[in-house]
Amino acid sequence: MTDERVSPGKLVVVSGPSGAGKTTVMREVFRRCRRPLVASISATTREPRPGEIDGHDYYFLSPAEFQQKRAAGEFLECCEVFGRGHWYGTLRSEVTPSLEAGKWVVLEIDVEGTLAVLEQYPTALTVFVRPHSLDVLRQRLVDRGTETPAQIERRLEVARRELAYADRYQHQVTNDSLDQAVAELCAILEAAG
Ligand code: 5GP
C-alpha cells in the first residue's frame, strides 16, 4: 500500500455539511492555490443532479457495480452517507498514482470517510468547511432546489451530526464569504509542509 513515508505527495481531506458551499470554495481553491492540487473523483450510487457529468463530478455507479468494487478492495474508504440508499467511496486508483507523482490529492468526503482515511494516512491534512449557521445551510439547500423537503431535513440532521466532529479536523474554515474562505484555505495549504 502507498504510504506517505515513501510517497512525495500529500492527502488533503475536506469535509463539511452538504450545502456548506465546500464544492464552490474548492473550485476556487483549485484555481488559485499554488500547490499541485488534483481532485479525487468519488464513486457514488446516487443519481446525477442536473449538469453533473460522469467521470467529472463523480463516477456514477449502479449499486451492483459499487458493491463489486467494494468486494474487490478498490476503495480506500466507502460508506453509506445518508443512512440508507446511497453509497459514496474513494477509489484507491484516484489517490495512489497521484500521490506517487507528487500531487496533493484532495478528497471531499464525509466525517466517517475522513476517520477511515486517517487510519491509513495519519499525516493527511484535514479541513472542515462550516456553514455560517444551520439556518443558512437550510436556505442554501432550499435554493439549490435539488432535494425534497424530507431530504433537506435528513441532510440537516446529518449536518448537525457532522458539525459535532468539526474539532477533530486540524483546520476549520467558516464559509461566510467565498473570497475569505478561499483565501483561508489557500493559506492553510500553502503553509502545510
Ligand atoms: P453530495 O451527494 O451532495 O454530492 O454529497 C453528499 C455527501 O457525500 C457530502 O457530505 C460529501 O462530502 C460526501 N461524499 C462525497 N464523496 C464521498 C466519498 O468518496 N466518501 C465519503 N465517505 N463521503 C463522500
Short mmCIF file of C-alpha atoms and ligand atoms in Angstrom, two decimals:
data_model
loop_
_atom_site.label_atom_id
_atom_site.label_comp_id
_atom_site.label_asym_id
_atom_site.label_seq_id
_atom_site.Cartn_x
_atom_site.Cartn_y
_atom_site.Cartn_z
CA MET A 1 0.00 0.00 0.00
CA THR A 2 1.15 3.54 -0.69
CA ASP A 3 2.28 5.32 2.41
CA GLU A 4 3.26 8.94 2.84
CA ARG A 5 6.65 7.84 4.12
CA VAL A 6 7.51 6.69 0.63
CA SER A 7 5.24 8.92 -1.41
CA PRO A 8 6.14 12.54 -2.18
CA GLY A 9 2.51 13.74 -2.45
CA LYS A 10 0.05 14.72 0.24
CA LEU A 11 -3.53 13.85 1.04
CA VAL A 12 -5.88 16.71 1.82
CA VAL A 13 -9.29 15.85 3.25
CA VAL A 14 -12.04 18.46 3.10
CA SER A 15 -15.37 17.87 4.83
CA GLY A 16 -18.36 19.95 5.70
CA PRO A 17 -22.11 19.60 5.68
CA SER A 18 -23.82 19.27 2.35
CA GLY A 19 -24.71 22.80 1.22
CA ALA A 20 -21.95 24.46 3.27
CA GLY A 21 -20.55 25.62 -0.04
CA LYS A 22 -17.44 23.44 0.04
CA THR A 23 -17.67 22.48 -3.63
CA THR A 24 -17.76 26.16 -4.67
CA VAL A 25 -14.96 27.03 -2.26
CA MET A 26 -12.83 24.15 -3.52
CA ARG A 27 -13.41 25.05 -7.18
CA GLU A 28 -11.80 28.43 -6.49
CA VAL A 29 -9.04 26.91 -4.35
CA PHE A 30 -8.10 24.68 -7.29
CA ARG A 31 -7.79 27.78 -9.48
CA ARG A 32 -5.86 29.93 -7.06
CA CYS A 33 -3.69 27.70 -4.86
CA ARG A 34 -0.04 27.25 -5.75
CA ARG A 35 0.09 23.62 -4.59
CA PRO A 36 -0.10 20.87 -7.26
CA LEU A 37 -3.70 20.00 -6.37
CA VAL A 38 -5.67 17.23 -8.00
CA ALA A 39 -9.24 16.26 -7.12
CA SER A 40 -10.09 12.70 -6.25
CA ILE A 41 -13.33 11.85 -8.05
CA SER A 42 -15.52 9.77 -5.77
CA ALA A 43 -17.81 6.97 -6.79
CA THR A 44 -21.46 7.10 -5.77
CA THR A 45 -24.69 5.21 -6.25
CA ARG A 46 -26.81 8.36 -6.15
CA GLU A 47 -28.39 9.74 -9.30
CA PRO A 48 -26.55 12.58 -11.07
CA ARG A 49 -28.01 16.04 -10.42
CA PRO A 50 -28.77 18.19 -13.47
CA GLY A 51 -25.47 19.27 -15.01
CA GLU A 52 -23.34 16.67 -13.24
CA ILE A 53 -21.07 14.66 -15.51
CA ASP A 54 -20.00 11.07 -15.02
CA GLY A 55 -16.23 10.85 -14.52
CA HIS A 56 -16.03 14.57 -13.71
CA ASP A 57 -18.25 15.20 -10.69
CA TYR A 58 -18.49 11.56 -9.64
CA TYR A 59 -18.27 8.10 -11.09
CA PHE A 60 -21.97 7.26 -11.04
CA LEU A 61 -22.23 3.54 -10.41
CA SER A 62 -25.12 1.15 -10.01
CA PRO A 63 -25.40 -0.42 -6.54
CA ALA A 64 -24.15 -3.71 -8.03
CA GLU A 65 -21.10 -2.10 -9.64
CA PHE A 66 -20.31 -0.29 -6.41
CA GLN A 67 -20.52 -3.43 -4.29
CA GLN A 68 -18.38 -5.31 -6.80
CA LYS A 69 -15.60 -2.73 -6.46
CA ARG A 70 -16.03 -2.76 -2.71
CA ALA A 71 -15.63 -6.54 -2.59
CA ALA A 72 -12.56 -6.28 -4.82
CA GLY A 73 -10.94 -3.88 -2.31
CA GLU A 74 -10.86 -0.99 -4.78
CA PHE A 75 -11.96 1.59 -2.21
CA LEU A 76 -9.66 3.41 0.18
CA GLU A 77 -12.84 4.11 2.14
CA CYS A 78 -16.54 3.91 1.42
CA CYS A 79 -19.76 4.27 3.35
CA GLU A 80 -23.47 4.78 3.11
CA VAL A 81 -23.59 8.51 3.72
CA PHE A 82 -27.25 9.20 4.30
CA GLY A 83 -28.18 6.26 6.43
CA ARG A 84 -29.94 4.40 3.65
CA GLY A 85 -29.69 4.08 -0.07
CA HIS A 86 -26.66 5.99 -1.30
CA TRP A 87 -23.10 4.80 -1.13
CA TYR A 88 -20.05 7.02 -1.64
CA GLY A 89 -16.43 5.99 -1.80
CA THR A 90 -12.89 6.99 -2.63
CA LEU A 91 -11.23 4.75 -5.19
CA ARG A 92 -7.60 3.85 -4.49
CA SER A 93 -6.93 4.43 -8.20
CA GLU A 94 -7.82 8.12 -7.69
CA VAL A 95 -5.30 8.52 -4.90
CA THR A 96 -2.25 6.27 -5.13
CA PRO A 97 -0.91 7.18 -8.60
CA SER A 98 -1.27 10.92 -7.95
CA LEU A 99 0.45 10.71 -4.56
CA GLU A 100 3.28 8.78 -6.16
CA ALA A 101 3.54 11.52 -8.78
CA GLY A 102 3.97 14.11 -6.02
CA LYS A 103 0.49 15.62 -6.29
CA TRP A 104 -1.65 16.92 -3.46
CA VAL A 105 -4.79 14.83 -3.68
CA VAL A 106 -7.96 16.48 -2.40
CA LEU A 107 -10.76 14.29 -1.06
CA GLU A 108 -14.16 15.91 -0.45
CA ILE A 109 -15.67 13.29 1.79
CA ASP A 110 -17.79 12.99 4.91
CA VAL A 111 -16.70 12.66 8.52
CA GLU A 112 -16.89 8.87 8.63
CA GLY A 113 -14.77 8.62 5.48
CA THR A 114 -12.23 11.04 6.96
CA LEU A 115 -11.75 8.88 10.04
CA ALA A 116 -11.18 5.84 7.81
CA VAL A 117 -8.66 7.74 5.68
CA LEU A 118 -6.77 8.96 8.76
CA GLU A 119 -6.29 5.38 9.90
CA GLN A 120 -4.42 4.70 6.66
CA TYR A 121 -2.85 8.13 6.13
CA PRO A 122 -2.36 9.60 9.62
CA THR A 123 -0.49 12.62 8.27
CA ALA A 124 -3.28 13.72 5.93
CA LEU A 125 -4.17 17.40 6.16
CA THR A 126 -7.78 17.79 7.33
CA VAL A 127 -10.01 20.83 6.86
CA PHE A 128 -13.64 21.27 7.90
CA VAL A 129 -15.72 23.84 5.99
CA ARG A 130 -18.50 25.19 8.23
CA PRO A 131 -21.63 26.95 7.11
CA HIS A 132 -22.31 30.27 8.84
CA SER A 133 -25.28 28.62 10.58
CA LEU A 134 -27.75 25.78 10.12
CA ASP A 135 -30.36 28.34 9.00
CA VAL A 136 -28.06 29.49 6.21
CA LEU A 137 -27.47 25.87 5.32
CA ARG A 138 -31.21 25.15 5.13
CA GLN A 139 -31.66 28.18 2.86
CA ARG A 140 -28.84 27.07 0.53
CA LEU A 141 -30.38 23.61 0.23
CA VAL A 142 -33.81 25.12 -0.47
CA ASP A 143 -32.30 27.49 -3.08
CA ARG A 144 -30.44 24.65 -4.77
CA GLY A 145 -33.81 23.06 -5.34
CA THR A 146 -32.50 19.56 -5.95
CA GLU A 147 -33.87 17.90 -2.80
CA THR A 148 -37.35 17.34 -1.45
CA PRO A 149 -38.22 18.91 1.94
CA ALA A 150 -37.82 15.50 3.60
CA GLN A 151 -34.38 15.05 2.00
CA ILE A 152 -33.41 18.53 3.17
CA GLU A 153 -34.40 17.70 6.75
CA ARG A 154 -32.37 14.49 6.55
CA ARG A 155 -29.33 16.40 5.28
CA LEU A 156 -29.71 18.95 8.09
CA GLU A 157 -29.79 16.13 10.60
CA VAL A 158 -26.59 14.74 9.09
CA ALA A 159 -25.12 18.27 9.14
CA ARG A 160 -25.80 18.59 12.88
CA ARG A 161 -24.07 15.27 13.45
CA GLU A 162 -21.12 16.26 11.23
CA LEU A 163 -20.69 19.63 12.96
CA ALA A 164 -20.16 17.74 16.20
CA TYR A 165 -17.00 16.26 14.66
CA ALA A 166 -15.57 19.54 13.37
CA ASP A 167 -12.98 19.81 16.11
CA ARG A 168 -11.41 16.51 15.04
CA TYR A 169 -10.11 18.37 11.97
CA GLN A 170 -6.79 20.22 12.02
CA HIS A 171 -8.39 23.33 10.50
CA GLN A 172 -11.86 24.85 10.32
CA VAL A 173 -12.91 27.43 7.75
CA THR A 174 -16.25 29.22 8.03
CA ASN A 175 -17.80 29.96 4.66
CA ASP A 176 -19.22 33.43 5.44
CA SER A 177 -17.75 34.95 2.32
CA LEU A 178 -16.46 32.94 -0.60
CA ASP A 179 -13.34 35.05 -1.09
CA GLN A 180 -12.38 34.87 2.54
CA ALA A 181 -12.95 31.11 2.79
CA VAL A 182 -10.89 30.53 -0.37
CA ALA A 183 -8.07 32.74 0.90
CA GLU A 184 -8.02 30.94 4.26
CA LEU A 185 -7.94 27.53 2.65
CA CYS A 186 -5.17 28.52 0.25
CA ALA A 187 -3.16 29.88 3.18
CA ILE A 188 -3.62 26.59 5.07
CA LEU A 189 -2.46 24.57 2.07
CA GLU A 190 0.47 26.82 1.31
CA ALA A 191 1.63 26.77 4.95
CA ALA A 192 1.44 22.97 5.16
CA GLY A 193 4.67 21.05 4.70
P1 5GP B 1 -23.49 15.08 -2.49
O1 5GP B 1 -24.49 13.99 -2.69
O2 5GP B 1 -24.13 16.36 -2.02
O3 5GP B 1 -22.60 15.27 -3.69
O4 5GP B 1 -22.52 14.61 -1.33
C1 5GP B 1 -23.06 14.23 -0.14
C2 5GP B 1 -22.00 13.93 0.87
O5 5GP B 1 -21.21 12.81 0.47
C3 5GP B 1 -21.02 15.07 1.12
O6 5GP B 1 -21.00 15.33 2.51
C4 5GP B 1 -19.71 14.52 0.67
O7 5GP B 1 -18.65 15.00 1.47
C5 5GP B 1 -19.88 13.03 0.84
N1 5GP B 1 -19.00 12.28 -0.06
C6 5GP B 1 -18.76 12.52 -1.36
N2 5GP B 1 -17.89 11.64 -1.84
C7 5GP B 1 -17.54 10.83 -0.81
C8 5GP B 1 -16.64 9.73 -0.69
O8 5GP B 1 -15.96 9.30 -1.61
N3 5GP B 1 -16.58 9.14 0.52
C9 5GP B 1 -17.30 9.56 1.59
N4 5GP B 1 -17.13 8.92 2.74
N5 5GP B 1 -18.13 10.60 1.52
C10 5GP B 1 -18.26 11.23 0.32
#
